[in-house]
Amino acid sequence: MQAEVSDKPVAVDPVALRRAFGTFVTGVTVITTRDSEGRPRGMTANSFTSVSLDPPLLLVCVGKGASSFPVFQDTDHFAVNLLHEAQTDVSNLFASKSADKFAAVSHDGVHTGAPVLTECLTWFDCTVHDRVDAGDHTILIGRVQAFGTSPSAPLGFCRGRYAQVKNPLPPGWLSSHNMIVGYLIEAEGSLLLASDGKNGWTLPSAPHRLVNGRLPIAGGDDLELLPDDTFLYSVFDAAGSDSGYLIYRARLALPRAACEIPENFRFFPLDQLPYDDIPTTEIRGMLRRYVTESAGGRFGIYMDSHDGGRVAMVSAAQPHMQHLQHSQP
């Protein structure tokens, strides 16, 4: 006996369906654009996916009930900003009805003019390729015009709450034109190192330039650094890595006891650095040079090259080295 198939719509419990959809682990994004008067607008969204490499396309779903929906429905450009694990506050801010969501968030225009969050994990600056009406959402398909990424860990989302993502950066993942930005952060004769998750140690890193002299540390407070004592120290490539390194020397502006340092970070006295637990040969060599130069109170800038590199000796107090800021290439 053949079962009959009805073409009548089946009643689906929307609450149960939302919970079922929520079991799929996603990242968290903030999508941004500007309204007709040039004001920045943005909202949190996790319905994001890549679509095509040729042409470079992505999509994000915008709820028709969102206050920013009319702006995204009319715009010809937008940006998708993927958040890193320390940006739950940014996610909550852009999910709120705050009147000025951009007041406390660093942002900039890159290609289309859409606001790009300068401290996020990854950003895509897009022109609108197409719009597709889909029930209570519009599928906004963007053509990527520019993008940037960083070695930070992503912010995850599952079952209605934030989730932690382990091992976010496989070896060789970053493109060759990207740079890992590391910091030699000294305080009271000791140097701050970060656990690499493999029983080893490495330098603290940051995806973008410092904001107001503060370095974000996942799991702890932002570290306030002395702006007059933060400068470029070394630029080099590492064997077996597709990424180069930009290393900056810095000092804490506050005593160590006043800073919240997560368990995966630790200060080591300069004469007790764990060289055997630092897997990168180039970083070990750089740290040995740093310890030697610290003892003499005079530092140099190392620039890698095919014939062995060069060190230009400078004084830490030279005016042209002060207030130096950087951005990821």
XYZ file of C-alpha atoms in Angstrom:
329
model
C 0.000 0.000 0.000
C 1.501 3.342 -1.066
C 1.453 6.185 1.431
C -0.133 9.406 0.325
C 2.008 12.542 0.365
C 0.159 15.701 1.336
C 1.071 19.049 -0.121
C -0.377 20.841 2.893
C 2.183 22.756 4.952
C 3.195 21.031 8.176
C 2.962 23.103 11.350
C 6.444 23.597 12.775
C 7.068 24.882 16.282
C 9.252 27.980 15.670
C 10.764 27.864 19.174
C 11.812 24.222 18.780
C 13.091 24.932 15.269
C 15.178 27.855 16.520
C 16.735 25.603 19.145
C 17.496 22.958 16.522
C 19.110 25.543 14.233
C 21.116 26.728 17.251
C 22.949 23.411 17.612
C 25.028 24.317 14.555
C 28.227 25.969 15.840
C 28.884 29.296 14.142
C 31.119 32.286 14.465
C 29.789 35.728 15.384
C 29.854 38.692 13.020
C 28.975 42.356 13.097
C 27.696 43.564 9.745
C 28.110 47.276 9.076
C 27.226 49.897 6.500
C 26.332 53.586 6.297
C 22.903 55.100 5.882
C 21.923 57.705 3.307
C 23.303 60.462 5.552
C 26.663 58.722 6.002
C 26.077 57.564 9.570
C 27.545 54.170 10.531
C 25.006 51.417 11.205
C 25.609 47.859 12.360
C 24.108 44.740 13.878
C 25.258 41.357 15.187
C 24.590 38.338 12.958
C 25.767 34.726 12.900
C 24.050 33.575 9.697
C 27.150 34.057 7.560
C 28.899 31.830 5.029
C 31.317 31.925 2.140
C 29.734 31.422 -1.296
C 32.359 31.543 -4.047
C 36.058 32.175 -4.651
C 35.643 33.160 -8.314
C 34.015 35.609 -8.166
C 34.724 36.241 -4.452
C 31.279 36.089 -2.835
C 29.880 35.711 0.671
C 26.422 36.000 2.179
C 24.800 37.068 5.399
C 21.120 36.901 6.368
C 19.519 40.106 7.668
C 16.312 39.817 9.687
C 13.472 41.994 8.423
C 12.589 42.883 11.991
C 16.002 44.391 12.732
C 16.077 48.158 13.209
C 18.962 48.372 10.706
C 17.179 46.257 8.082
C 15.966 49.216 5.942
C 19.530 50.519 5.726
C 20.940 47.159 4.595
C 18.043 46.784 2.174
C 18.986 50.031 0.416
C 22.793 50.070 0.665
C 25.152 49.184 -2.175
C 28.034 48.242 0.142
C 28.609 46.636 3.535
C 31.295 44.997 5.677
C 31.258 41.728 7.593
C 33.420 41.759 10.724
C 34.148 38.374 12.333
C 34.729 38.736 16.070
C 37.506 37.163 18.126
C 37.124 35.417 21.480
C 37.652 38.579 23.555
C 34.873 40.528 21.806
C 31.713 39.250 23.498
C 31.120 42.831 24.642
C 31.206 44.018 21.019
C 28.756 41.279 20.038
C 26.389 42.267 22.848
C 26.701 45.956 21.981
C 25.712 45.479 18.339
C 22.886 43.123 19.334
C 21.463 45.860 21.569
C 19.344 48.904 20.768
C 22.107 51.311 21.782
C 21.742 54.675 20.049
C 25.457 55.011 19.254
C 27.046 51.595 18.883
C 30.201 52.947 17.255
C 31.174 55.440 19.972
C 33.353 52.964 21.900
C 34.472 50.789 18.968
C 37.496 51.554 16.805
C 36.516 51.525 13.118
C 37.747 52.803 9.795
C 36.861 52.879 6.095
C 38.905 50.643 3.794
C 37.536 50.271 0.259
C 33.802 50.876 -0.021
C 33.466 53.206 2.966
C 31.591 50.688 5.099
C 32.837 50.794 8.705
C 35.448 48.090 9.322
C 36.035 47.191 12.992
C 39.799 47.542 13.247
C 40.243 45.105 16.158
C 38.167 42.188 14.858
C 39.340 38.690 13.916
C 38.672 39.020 10.162
C 36.877 41.582 8.012
C 35.416 41.599 4.504
C 34.595 44.861 2.722
C 31.934 44.188 0.084
C 29.748 45.676 -2.604
C 26.254 44.223 -2.925
C 26.188 41.463 -5.549
C 22.564 40.393 -5.073
C 19.645 40.253 -2.657
C 17.346 37.287 -2.236
C 14.061 37.479 -0.353
C 13.831 34.529 2.054
C 10.852 34.535 4.426
C 11.505 36.757 7.426
C 15.072 37.456 6.260
C 16.834 38.887 3.229
C 19.915 37.059 1.986
C 22.496 39.749 1.308
C 25.169 38.489 -1.105
C 28.345 40.535 -1.168
C 31.262 40.658 -3.569
C 34.484 40.936 -1.571
C 36.534 44.009 -2.525
C 39.054 43.867 0.332
C 39.671 41.749 3.409
C 42.061 41.200 6.287
C 42.597 38.601 8.989
C 44.612 37.904 12.126
C 45.944 34.999 14.223
C 43.421 35.519 17.049
C 41.002 32.803 18.195
C 37.415 33.186 16.893
C 34.343 33.862 18.993
C 31.988 30.901 18.696
C 28.239 30.619 19.239
C 26.105 27.532 19.909
C 22.745 26.820 21.614
C 22.161 30.486 22.321
C 25.435 31.153 24.098
C 29.047 31.950 23.317
C 31.394 29.019 22.789
C 35.186 28.672 22.916
C 37.008 27.400 19.842
C 40.206 25.401 20.418
C 43.343 25.346 18.201
C 42.233 28.102 15.824
C 45.454 28.491 13.864
C 46.928 25.412 12.129
C 50.586 25.758 11.025
C 50.983 27.555 7.713
C 47.391 28.849 7.691
C 48.122 32.552 7.269
C 48.886 33.879 3.797
C 52.443 34.984 3.118
C 51.513 38.667 2.957
C 50.235 38.608 6.541
C 52.384 39.424 9.525
C 52.181 38.161 13.094
C 52.608 41.122 15.421
C 54.368 40.186 18.664
C 55.284 42.176 21.753
C 58.271 42.107 24.073
C 56.451 43.408 27.160
C 58.811 44.113 30.025
C 57.948 44.938 33.623
C 60.164 45.014 36.703
C 62.990 43.108 35.037
C 60.743 40.371 33.664
C 59.289 39.595 30.241
C 55.711 38.490 29.497
C 55.327 35.258 27.515
C 52.195 33.434 26.365
C 51.572 29.685 26.405
C 51.423 28.235 22.883
C 49.083 25.451 24.010
C 51.743 22.797 23.336
C 53.774 23.039 26.561
C 55.808 25.833 25.024
C 56.022 29.609 25.176
C 55.855 32.421 22.662
C 55.355 36.191 22.582
C 51.990 37.877 23.164
C 50.506 38.928 19.839
C 47.945 41.436 18.596
C 45.985 41.518 15.333
C 46.023 45.294 14.841
C 47.621 48.494 16.023
C 47.329 49.459 19.656
C 44.302 51.538 20.595
C 45.053 54.346 23.039
C 48.229 52.549 24.094
C 46.362 49.409 25.207
C 47.043 45.839 24.113
C 44.091 43.397 24.302
C 44.895 40.135 26.098
C 42.395 37.288 25.703
C 40.944 36.323 29.083
C 42.226 39.380 30.942
C 42.299 43.162 31.024
C 43.812 45.189 28.224
C 47.419 45.915 29.113
C 48.295 49.606 29.219
C 51.724 50.242 27.684
C 53.977 53.281 27.908
C 53.580 55.046 24.518
C 57.021 56.670 24.707
C 58.668 53.291 25.246
C 56.924 51.230 22.533
C 58.835 50.856 19.282
C 59.672 48.454 16.485
C 62.360 45.971 17.505
C 62.610 43.225 14.887
C 61.212 42.176 11.491
C 61.881 38.646 10.262
C 60.543 35.488 8.658
C 60.465 32.151 10.481
C 61.438 28.836 8.902
C 58.396 26.675 8.186
C 55.955 29.579 8.517
C 54.137 31.438 5.752
C 53.930 34.539 7.923
C 56.531 37.086 8.862
C 56.947 38.641 12.301
C 56.798 42.261 13.415
C 58.102 42.496 16.988
C 57.627 45.581 19.151
C 59.355 46.389 22.420
C 57.060 47.721 25.141
C 56.807 48.348 28.875
C 53.797 48.136 31.168
C 52.468 51.491 32.280
C 51.241 50.009 35.589
C 52.870 47.711 38.154
C 52.443 44.001 37.420
C 50.334 43.565 40.560
C 47.773 46.033 39.187
C 47.264 44.069 35.946
C 44.994 41.067 35.441
C 47.220 38.474 33.747
C 45.451 35.256 32.593
C 46.836 31.856 33.593
C 48.174 31.194 30.085
C 50.494 34.222 30.381
C 53.494 34.461 32.680
C 56.284 36.899 33.480
C 59.785 35.394 33.356
C 62.873 37.146 34.767
C 65.197 38.120 31.916
C 67.902 35.786 33.223
C 65.431 32.852 33.445
C 63.716 32.851 30.056
C 62.623 29.310 29.025
C 64.610 29.127 25.783
C 64.282 25.339 25.569
C 60.476 25.676 25.599
C 60.345 28.239 22.797
C 60.006 26.194 19.572
C 60.786 28.990 17.091
C 64.519 29.328 16.470
C 64.219 32.922 15.299
C 62.307 34.011 18.411
C 64.873 32.334 20.680
C 67.675 34.205 18.927
C 65.797 37.483 19.116
C 65.179 37.017 22.856
C 68.869 36.360 23.495
C 69.725 39.583 21.652
C 67.078 41.438 23.658
C 68.493 40.228 26.987
C 72.004 41.286 25.951
C 70.847 44.721 24.792
C 68.739 45.198 27.944
C 71.838 44.733 30.057
C 73.585 47.469 28.069
C 70.562 49.786 27.951
C 70.867 50.261 24.179
C 68.633 48.604 21.626
C 68.714 47.939 17.908
C 66.225 47.242 15.136
C 66.796 43.949 13.313
C 65.699 43.689 9.667
C 65.869 40.218 8.125
C 67.368 39.791 4.646
C 68.638 37.042 2.358
C 72.249 37.640 3.420
C 71.719 37.415 7.177
C 69.974 40.642 8.119
C 71.064 43.941 9.625
C 70.869 45.499 13.101
C 70.608 49.297 13.323
C 71.503 50.456 16.846
C 69.282 53.177 18.279
C 68.574 54.703 21.661
C 65.216 53.885 23.252
C 64.668 57.609 23.813
C 65.230 58.812 20.255
C 62.292 61.057 19.225
C 61.699 59.384 15.860
C 61.079 56.072 17.605
C 58.419 57.427 19.938
C 54.680 56.966 19.491
C 55.287 54.419 16.728
C 52.099 52.623 15.755
C 51.632 49.756 13.347
C 49.002 48.035 11.274
C 48.932 44.596 9.717
C 50.164 44.679 6.093
